[in-house]
PDB file of C-alpha atoms and ligand atoms in Angstrom:
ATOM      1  CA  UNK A   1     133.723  80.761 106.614  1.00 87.00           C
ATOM      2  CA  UNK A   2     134.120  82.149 102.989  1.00 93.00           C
ATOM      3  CA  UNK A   3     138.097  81.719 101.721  1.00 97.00           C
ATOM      4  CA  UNK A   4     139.024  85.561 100.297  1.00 97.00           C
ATOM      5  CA  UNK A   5     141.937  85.722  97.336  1.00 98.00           C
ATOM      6  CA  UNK A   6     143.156  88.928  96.998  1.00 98.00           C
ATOM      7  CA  UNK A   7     145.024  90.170  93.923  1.00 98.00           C
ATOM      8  CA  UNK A   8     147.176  93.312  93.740  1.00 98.00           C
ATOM      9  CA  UNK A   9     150.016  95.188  91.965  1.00 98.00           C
ATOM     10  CA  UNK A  10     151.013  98.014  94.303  1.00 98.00           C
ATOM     11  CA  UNK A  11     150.611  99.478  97.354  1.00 98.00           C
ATOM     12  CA  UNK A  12     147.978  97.396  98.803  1.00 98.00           C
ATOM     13  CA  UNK A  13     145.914 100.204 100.858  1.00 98.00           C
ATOM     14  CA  UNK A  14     142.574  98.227  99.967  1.00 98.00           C
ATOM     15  CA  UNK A  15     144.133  95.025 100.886  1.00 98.00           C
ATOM     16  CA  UNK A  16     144.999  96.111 104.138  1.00 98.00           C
ATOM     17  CA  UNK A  17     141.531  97.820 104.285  1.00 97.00           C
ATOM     18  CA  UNK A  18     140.000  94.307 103.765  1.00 97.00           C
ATOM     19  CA  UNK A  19     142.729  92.440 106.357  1.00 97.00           C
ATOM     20  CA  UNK A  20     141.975  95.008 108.981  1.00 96.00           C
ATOM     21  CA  UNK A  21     138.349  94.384 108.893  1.00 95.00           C
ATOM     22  CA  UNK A  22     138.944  90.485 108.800  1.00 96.00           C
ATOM     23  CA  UNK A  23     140.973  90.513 111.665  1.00 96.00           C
ATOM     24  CA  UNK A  24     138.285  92.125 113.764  1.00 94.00           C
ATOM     25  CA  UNK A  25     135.435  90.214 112.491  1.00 93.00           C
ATOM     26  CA  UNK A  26     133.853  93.122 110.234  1.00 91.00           C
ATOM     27  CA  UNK A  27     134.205  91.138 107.209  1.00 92.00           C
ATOM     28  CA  UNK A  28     133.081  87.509 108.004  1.00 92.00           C
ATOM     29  CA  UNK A  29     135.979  85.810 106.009  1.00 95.00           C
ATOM     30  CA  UNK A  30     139.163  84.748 106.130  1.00 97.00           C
ATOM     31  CA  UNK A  31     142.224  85.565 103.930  1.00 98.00           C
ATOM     32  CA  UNK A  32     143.716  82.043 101.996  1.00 98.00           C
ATOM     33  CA  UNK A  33     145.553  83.849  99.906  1.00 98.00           C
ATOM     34  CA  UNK A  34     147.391  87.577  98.858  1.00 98.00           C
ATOM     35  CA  UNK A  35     148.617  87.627  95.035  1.00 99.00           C
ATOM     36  CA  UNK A  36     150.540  89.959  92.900  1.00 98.00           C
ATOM     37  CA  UNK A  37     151.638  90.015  89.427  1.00 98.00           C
ATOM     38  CA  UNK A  38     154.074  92.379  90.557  1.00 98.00           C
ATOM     39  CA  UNK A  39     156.877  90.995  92.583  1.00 98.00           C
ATOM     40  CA  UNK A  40     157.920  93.886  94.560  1.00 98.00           C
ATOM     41  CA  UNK A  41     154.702  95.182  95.379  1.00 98.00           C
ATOM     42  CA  UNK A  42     154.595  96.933  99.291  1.00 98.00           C
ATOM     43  CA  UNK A  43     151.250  94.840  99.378  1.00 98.00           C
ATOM     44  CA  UNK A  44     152.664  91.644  99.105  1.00 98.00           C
ATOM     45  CA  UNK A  45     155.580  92.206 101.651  1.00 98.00           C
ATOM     46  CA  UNK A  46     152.423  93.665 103.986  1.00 98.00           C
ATOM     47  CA  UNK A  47     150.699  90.617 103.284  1.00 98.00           C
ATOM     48  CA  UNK A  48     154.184  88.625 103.667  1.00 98.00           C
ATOM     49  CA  UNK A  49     154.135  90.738 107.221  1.00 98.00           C
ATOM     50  CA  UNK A  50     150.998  89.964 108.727  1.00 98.00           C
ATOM     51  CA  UNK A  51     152.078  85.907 107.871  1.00 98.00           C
ATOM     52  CA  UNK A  52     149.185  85.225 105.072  1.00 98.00           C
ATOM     53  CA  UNK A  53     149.810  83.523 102.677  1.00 98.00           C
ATOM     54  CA  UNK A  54     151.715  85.639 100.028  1.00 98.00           C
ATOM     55  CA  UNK A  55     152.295  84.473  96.554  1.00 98.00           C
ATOM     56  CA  UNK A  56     154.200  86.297  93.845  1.00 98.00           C
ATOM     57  CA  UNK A  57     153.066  85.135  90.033  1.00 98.00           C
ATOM     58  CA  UNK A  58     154.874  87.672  87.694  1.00 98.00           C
ATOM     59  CA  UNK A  59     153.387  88.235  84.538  1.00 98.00           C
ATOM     60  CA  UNK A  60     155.697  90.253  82.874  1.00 97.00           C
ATOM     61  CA  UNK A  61     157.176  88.282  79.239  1.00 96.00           C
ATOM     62  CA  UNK A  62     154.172  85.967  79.948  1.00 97.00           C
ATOM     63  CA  UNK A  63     151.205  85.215  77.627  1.00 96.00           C
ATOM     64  CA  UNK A  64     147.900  86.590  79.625  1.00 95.00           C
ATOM     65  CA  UNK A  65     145.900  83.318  78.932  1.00 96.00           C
ATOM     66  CA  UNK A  66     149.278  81.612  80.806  1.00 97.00           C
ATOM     67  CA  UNK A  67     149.569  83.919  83.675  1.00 98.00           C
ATOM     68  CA  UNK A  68     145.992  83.615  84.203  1.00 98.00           C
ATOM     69  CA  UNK A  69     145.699  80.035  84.747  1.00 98.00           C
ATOM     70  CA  UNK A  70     148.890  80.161  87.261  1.00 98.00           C
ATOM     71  CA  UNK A  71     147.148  82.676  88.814  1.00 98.00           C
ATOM     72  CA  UNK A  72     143.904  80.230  88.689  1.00 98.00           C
ATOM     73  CA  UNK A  73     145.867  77.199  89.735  1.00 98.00           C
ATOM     74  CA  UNK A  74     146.929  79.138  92.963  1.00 98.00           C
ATOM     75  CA  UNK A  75     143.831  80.573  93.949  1.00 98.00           C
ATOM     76  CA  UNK A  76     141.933  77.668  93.367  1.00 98.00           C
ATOM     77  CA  UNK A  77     145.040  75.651  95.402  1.00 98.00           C
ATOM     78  CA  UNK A  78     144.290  78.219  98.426  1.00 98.00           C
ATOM     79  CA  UNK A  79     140.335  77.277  98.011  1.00 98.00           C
ATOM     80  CA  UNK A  80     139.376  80.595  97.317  1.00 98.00           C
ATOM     81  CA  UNK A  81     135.449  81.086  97.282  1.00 97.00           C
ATOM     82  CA  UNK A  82     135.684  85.170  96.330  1.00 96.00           C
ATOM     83  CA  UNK A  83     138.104  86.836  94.228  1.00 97.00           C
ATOM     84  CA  UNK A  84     139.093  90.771  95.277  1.00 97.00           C
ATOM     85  CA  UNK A  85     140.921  92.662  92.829  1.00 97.00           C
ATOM     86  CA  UNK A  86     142.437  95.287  94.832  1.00 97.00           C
ATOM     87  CA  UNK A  87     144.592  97.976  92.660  1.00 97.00           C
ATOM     88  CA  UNK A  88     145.220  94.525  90.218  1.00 98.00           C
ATOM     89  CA  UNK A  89     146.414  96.053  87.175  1.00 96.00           C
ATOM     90  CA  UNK A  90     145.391  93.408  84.793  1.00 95.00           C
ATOM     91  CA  UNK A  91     142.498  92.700  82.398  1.00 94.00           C
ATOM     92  CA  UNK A  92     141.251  89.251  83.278  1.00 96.00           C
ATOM     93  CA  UNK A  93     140.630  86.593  80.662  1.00 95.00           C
ATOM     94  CA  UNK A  94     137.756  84.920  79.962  1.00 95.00           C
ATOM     95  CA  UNK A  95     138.735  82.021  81.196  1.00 97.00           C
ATOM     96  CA  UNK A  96     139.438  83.638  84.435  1.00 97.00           C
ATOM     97  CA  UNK A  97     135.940  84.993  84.587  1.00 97.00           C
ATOM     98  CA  UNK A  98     134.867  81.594  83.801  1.00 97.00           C
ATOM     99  CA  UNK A  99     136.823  80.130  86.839  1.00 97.00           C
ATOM    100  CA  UNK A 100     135.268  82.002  89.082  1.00 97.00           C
ATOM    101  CA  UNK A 101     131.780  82.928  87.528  1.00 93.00           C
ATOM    102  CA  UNK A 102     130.295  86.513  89.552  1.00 92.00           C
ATOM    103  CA  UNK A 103     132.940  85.363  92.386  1.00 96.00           C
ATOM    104  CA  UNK A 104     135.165  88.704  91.151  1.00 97.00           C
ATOM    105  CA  UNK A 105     134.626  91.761  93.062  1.00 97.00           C
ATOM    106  CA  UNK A 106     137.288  94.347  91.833  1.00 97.00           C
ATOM    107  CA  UNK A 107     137.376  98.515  93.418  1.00 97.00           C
ATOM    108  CA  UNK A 108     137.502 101.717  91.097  1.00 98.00           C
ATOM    109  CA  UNK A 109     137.820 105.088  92.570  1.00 98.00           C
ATOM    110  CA  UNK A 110     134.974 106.562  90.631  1.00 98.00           C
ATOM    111  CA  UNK A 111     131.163 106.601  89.892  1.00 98.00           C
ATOM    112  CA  UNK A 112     131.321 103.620  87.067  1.00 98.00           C
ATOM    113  CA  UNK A 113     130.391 103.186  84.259  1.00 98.00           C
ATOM    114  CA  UNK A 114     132.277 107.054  84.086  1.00 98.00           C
ATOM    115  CA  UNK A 115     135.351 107.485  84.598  1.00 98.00           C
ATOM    116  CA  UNK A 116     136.868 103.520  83.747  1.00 98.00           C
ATOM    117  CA  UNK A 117     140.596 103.159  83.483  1.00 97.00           C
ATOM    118  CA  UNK A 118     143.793 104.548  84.766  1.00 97.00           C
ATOM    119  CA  UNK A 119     143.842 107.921  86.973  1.00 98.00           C
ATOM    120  CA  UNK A 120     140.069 108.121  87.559  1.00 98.00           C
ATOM    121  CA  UNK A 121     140.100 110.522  90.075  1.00 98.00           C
ATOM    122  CA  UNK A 122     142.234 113.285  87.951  1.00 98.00           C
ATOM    123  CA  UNK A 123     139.778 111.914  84.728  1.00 98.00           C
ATOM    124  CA  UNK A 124     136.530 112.823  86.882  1.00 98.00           C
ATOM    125  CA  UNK A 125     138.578 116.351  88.731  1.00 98.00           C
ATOM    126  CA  UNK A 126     139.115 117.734  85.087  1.00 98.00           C
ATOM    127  CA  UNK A 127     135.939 116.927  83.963  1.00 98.00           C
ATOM    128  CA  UNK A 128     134.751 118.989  86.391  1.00 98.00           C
ATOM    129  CA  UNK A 129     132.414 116.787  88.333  1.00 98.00           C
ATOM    130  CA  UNK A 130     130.556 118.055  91.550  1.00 98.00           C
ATOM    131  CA  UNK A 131     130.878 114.196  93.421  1.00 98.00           C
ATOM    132  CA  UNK A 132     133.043 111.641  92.082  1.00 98.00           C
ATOM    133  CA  UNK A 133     133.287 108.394  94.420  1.00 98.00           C
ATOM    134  CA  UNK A 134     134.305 104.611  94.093  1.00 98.00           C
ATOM    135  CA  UNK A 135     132.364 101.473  93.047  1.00 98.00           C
ATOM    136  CA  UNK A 136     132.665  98.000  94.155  1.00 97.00           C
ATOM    137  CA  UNK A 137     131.592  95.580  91.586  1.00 96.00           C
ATOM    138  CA  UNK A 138     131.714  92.599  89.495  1.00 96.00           C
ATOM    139  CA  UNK A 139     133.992  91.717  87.448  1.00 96.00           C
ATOM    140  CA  UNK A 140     133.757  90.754  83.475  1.00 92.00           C
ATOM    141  CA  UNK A 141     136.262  90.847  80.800  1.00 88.00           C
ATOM    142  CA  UNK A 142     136.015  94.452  79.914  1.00 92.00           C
ATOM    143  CA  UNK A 143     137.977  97.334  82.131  1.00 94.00           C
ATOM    144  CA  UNK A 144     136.365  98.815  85.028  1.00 96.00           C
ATOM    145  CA  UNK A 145     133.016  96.674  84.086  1.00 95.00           C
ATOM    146  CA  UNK A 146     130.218  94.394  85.328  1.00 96.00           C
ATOM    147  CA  UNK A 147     127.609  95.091  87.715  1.00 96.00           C
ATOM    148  CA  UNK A 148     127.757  97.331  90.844  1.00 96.00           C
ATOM    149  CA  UNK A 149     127.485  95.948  94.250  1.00 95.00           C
ATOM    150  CA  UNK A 150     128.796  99.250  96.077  1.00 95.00           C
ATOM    151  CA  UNK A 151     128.956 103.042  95.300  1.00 97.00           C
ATOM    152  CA  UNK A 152     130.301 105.588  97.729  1.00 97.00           C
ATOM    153  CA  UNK A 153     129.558 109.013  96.915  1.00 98.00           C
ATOM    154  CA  UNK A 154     132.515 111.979  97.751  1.00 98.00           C
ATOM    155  CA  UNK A 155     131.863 115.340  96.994  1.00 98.00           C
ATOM    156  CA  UNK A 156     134.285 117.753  94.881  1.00 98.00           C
ATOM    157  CA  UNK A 157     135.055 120.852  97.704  1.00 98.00           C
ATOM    158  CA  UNK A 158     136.461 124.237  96.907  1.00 96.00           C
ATOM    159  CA  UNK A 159     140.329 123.847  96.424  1.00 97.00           C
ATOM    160  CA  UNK A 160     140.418 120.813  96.096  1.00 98.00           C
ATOM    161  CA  UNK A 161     142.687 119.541  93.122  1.00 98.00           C
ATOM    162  CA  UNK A 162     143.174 115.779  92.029  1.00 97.00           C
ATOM    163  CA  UNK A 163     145.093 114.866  94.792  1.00 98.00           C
ATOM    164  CA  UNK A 164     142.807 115.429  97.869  1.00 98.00           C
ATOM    165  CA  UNK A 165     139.884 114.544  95.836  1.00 98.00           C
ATOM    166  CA  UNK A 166     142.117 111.016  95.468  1.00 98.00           C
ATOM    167  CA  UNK A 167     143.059 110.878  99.024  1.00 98.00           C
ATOM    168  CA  UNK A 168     139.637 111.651 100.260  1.00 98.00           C
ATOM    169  CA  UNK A 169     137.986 109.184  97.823  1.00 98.00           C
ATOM    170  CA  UNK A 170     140.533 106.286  99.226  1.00 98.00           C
ATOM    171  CA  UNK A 171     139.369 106.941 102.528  1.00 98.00           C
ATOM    172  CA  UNK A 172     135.802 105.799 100.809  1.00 98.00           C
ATOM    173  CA  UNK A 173     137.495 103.083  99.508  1.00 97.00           C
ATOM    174  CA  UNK A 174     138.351 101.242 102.201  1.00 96.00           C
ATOM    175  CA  UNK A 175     134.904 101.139 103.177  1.00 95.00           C
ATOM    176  CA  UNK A 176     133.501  99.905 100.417  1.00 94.00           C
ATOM    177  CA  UNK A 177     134.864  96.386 100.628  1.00 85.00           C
ATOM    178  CA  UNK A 178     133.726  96.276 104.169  1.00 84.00           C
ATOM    179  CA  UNK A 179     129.309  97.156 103.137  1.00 75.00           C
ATOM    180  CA  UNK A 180     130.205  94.803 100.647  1.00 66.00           C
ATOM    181  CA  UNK A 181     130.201  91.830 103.447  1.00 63.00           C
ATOM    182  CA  UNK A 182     126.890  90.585 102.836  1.00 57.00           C
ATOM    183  CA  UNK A 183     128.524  88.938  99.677  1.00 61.00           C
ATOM    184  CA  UNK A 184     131.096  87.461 101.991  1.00 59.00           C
ATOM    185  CA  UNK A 185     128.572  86.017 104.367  1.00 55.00           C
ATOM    186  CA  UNK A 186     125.388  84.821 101.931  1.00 53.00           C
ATOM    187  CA  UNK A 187     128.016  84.034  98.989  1.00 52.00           C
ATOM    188  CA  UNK A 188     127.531  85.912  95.439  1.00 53.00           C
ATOM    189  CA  UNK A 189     125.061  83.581  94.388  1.00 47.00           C
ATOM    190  CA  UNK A 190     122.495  85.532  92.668  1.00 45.00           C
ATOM    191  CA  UNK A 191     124.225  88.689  92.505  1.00 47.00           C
ATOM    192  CA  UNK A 192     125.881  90.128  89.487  1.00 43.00           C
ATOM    193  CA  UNK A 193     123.490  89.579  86.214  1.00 44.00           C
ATOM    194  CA  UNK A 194     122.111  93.026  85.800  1.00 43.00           C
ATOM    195  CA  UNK A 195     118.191  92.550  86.032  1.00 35.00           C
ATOM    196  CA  UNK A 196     119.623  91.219  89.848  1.00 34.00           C
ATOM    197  CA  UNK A 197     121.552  93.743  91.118  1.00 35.00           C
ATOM    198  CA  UNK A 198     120.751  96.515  93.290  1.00 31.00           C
TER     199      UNK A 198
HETATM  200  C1  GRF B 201     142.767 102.068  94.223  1.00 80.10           C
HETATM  201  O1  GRF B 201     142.467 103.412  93.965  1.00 80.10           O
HETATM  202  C2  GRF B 201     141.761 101.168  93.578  1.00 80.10           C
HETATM  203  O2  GRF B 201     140.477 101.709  93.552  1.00 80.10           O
HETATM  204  C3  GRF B 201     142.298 101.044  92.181  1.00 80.10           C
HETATM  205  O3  GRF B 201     143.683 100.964  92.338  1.00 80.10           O
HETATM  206  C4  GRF B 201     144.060 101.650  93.549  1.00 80.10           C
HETATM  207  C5  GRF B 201     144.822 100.670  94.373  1.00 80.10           C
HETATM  208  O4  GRF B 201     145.314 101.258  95.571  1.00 80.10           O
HETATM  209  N1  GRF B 201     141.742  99.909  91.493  1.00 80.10           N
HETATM  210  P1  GRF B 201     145.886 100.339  96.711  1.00 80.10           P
HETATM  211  O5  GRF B 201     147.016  99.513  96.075  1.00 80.10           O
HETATM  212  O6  GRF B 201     144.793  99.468  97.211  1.00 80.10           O
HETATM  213  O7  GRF B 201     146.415 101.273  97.738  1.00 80.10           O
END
């Protein structure tokens, strides 16, 4: 059974996405261990809630390369074999990568490589793109970067505006980390250079 480390600053919708499908055996895993840099994220008093394993790291007034390897220390503490980012809004380090080489999965709600950064959705909307979506993939040191594992594809409707395009492509979202189970079950080995990913 593959040990999941999840790391979030907010509201933890994917998170729960990801616990929900644990729990009923959709995602052949188990939780060891629910991060935030952000101690009064709702995700880590969900995760606080549902009795995993919840462990606050702030980084604010703290050196990235510092917070990183607390952050490294504790995952590696909870025997984490896969890293999800989930709404974690921090650029990882190298040596972060390096701790965890292609074991980094992070979520974007758009069609990467357009759209990286903050406010995707309302990026893509006034770009005026027909289908925006959200990508699962892995993570390197740049933002919103590394190869794809996971696309979901939501169309742009008539009236919609930024906001239902958002809510409809969250809905996507917290499906993506669920096709993305055959990671969890075979491991990433293999997965993530670019000539190997599909
Ligand atoms: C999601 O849209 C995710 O794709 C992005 O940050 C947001 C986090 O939302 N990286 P939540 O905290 O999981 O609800």
């Amino acid at each position: 059974m593959k040990n999941l480390g999840i790391l979030l600053s907010g509201r933890g919708s994917n998170f729960m996405a990801i616990a929900e499908n644990v729990r009923r055996g959709a995602i052949p895993a188990q939780i060891s261990a629910v991060i935030s840099n952000r101690p009064e994220a709702p995700g880590l008093e969900h995760a606080r809630q549902l009795g995993l394993n919840a462990i606050s790291i702030p980084s604010k007034g703290k050196p990235r390369e510092q917070h990183d390897q607390e952050v490294i220390a504790a995952l590696q503490a909870a025997k984490v074999d896969l890293v999800c980012l989930a709404g974690y809004m921090r650029l990882l380090s190298p040596e972060f990568i390096r701790a965890f080489p292609q074991r980094i999965l992070n979520i974007h709600p758009s069609l990467l490589p357009a759209f990286p950064g903050l406010d995707a959705q309302k990026q893509a909307f006034d770009y005026g793109v027909k289908v925006s979506g959200c990508t699962v993939h892995f993570v390197d040191e740049f933002l919103d970067h590394g190869a794809i594992i996971v696309q979901k594809v939501v169309p742009v409707l008539p009236g919609d505006d930024d906001h239902t395009l958002s809510a409809r492509i969250l809905e996507q979202e917290h499906l993506a980390y669920r096709s993305n189970q055959h990671c969890c079950k075979r491991g990433v080995q293999n997965r993530g250079q670019k000539s190997g990913a599909q």
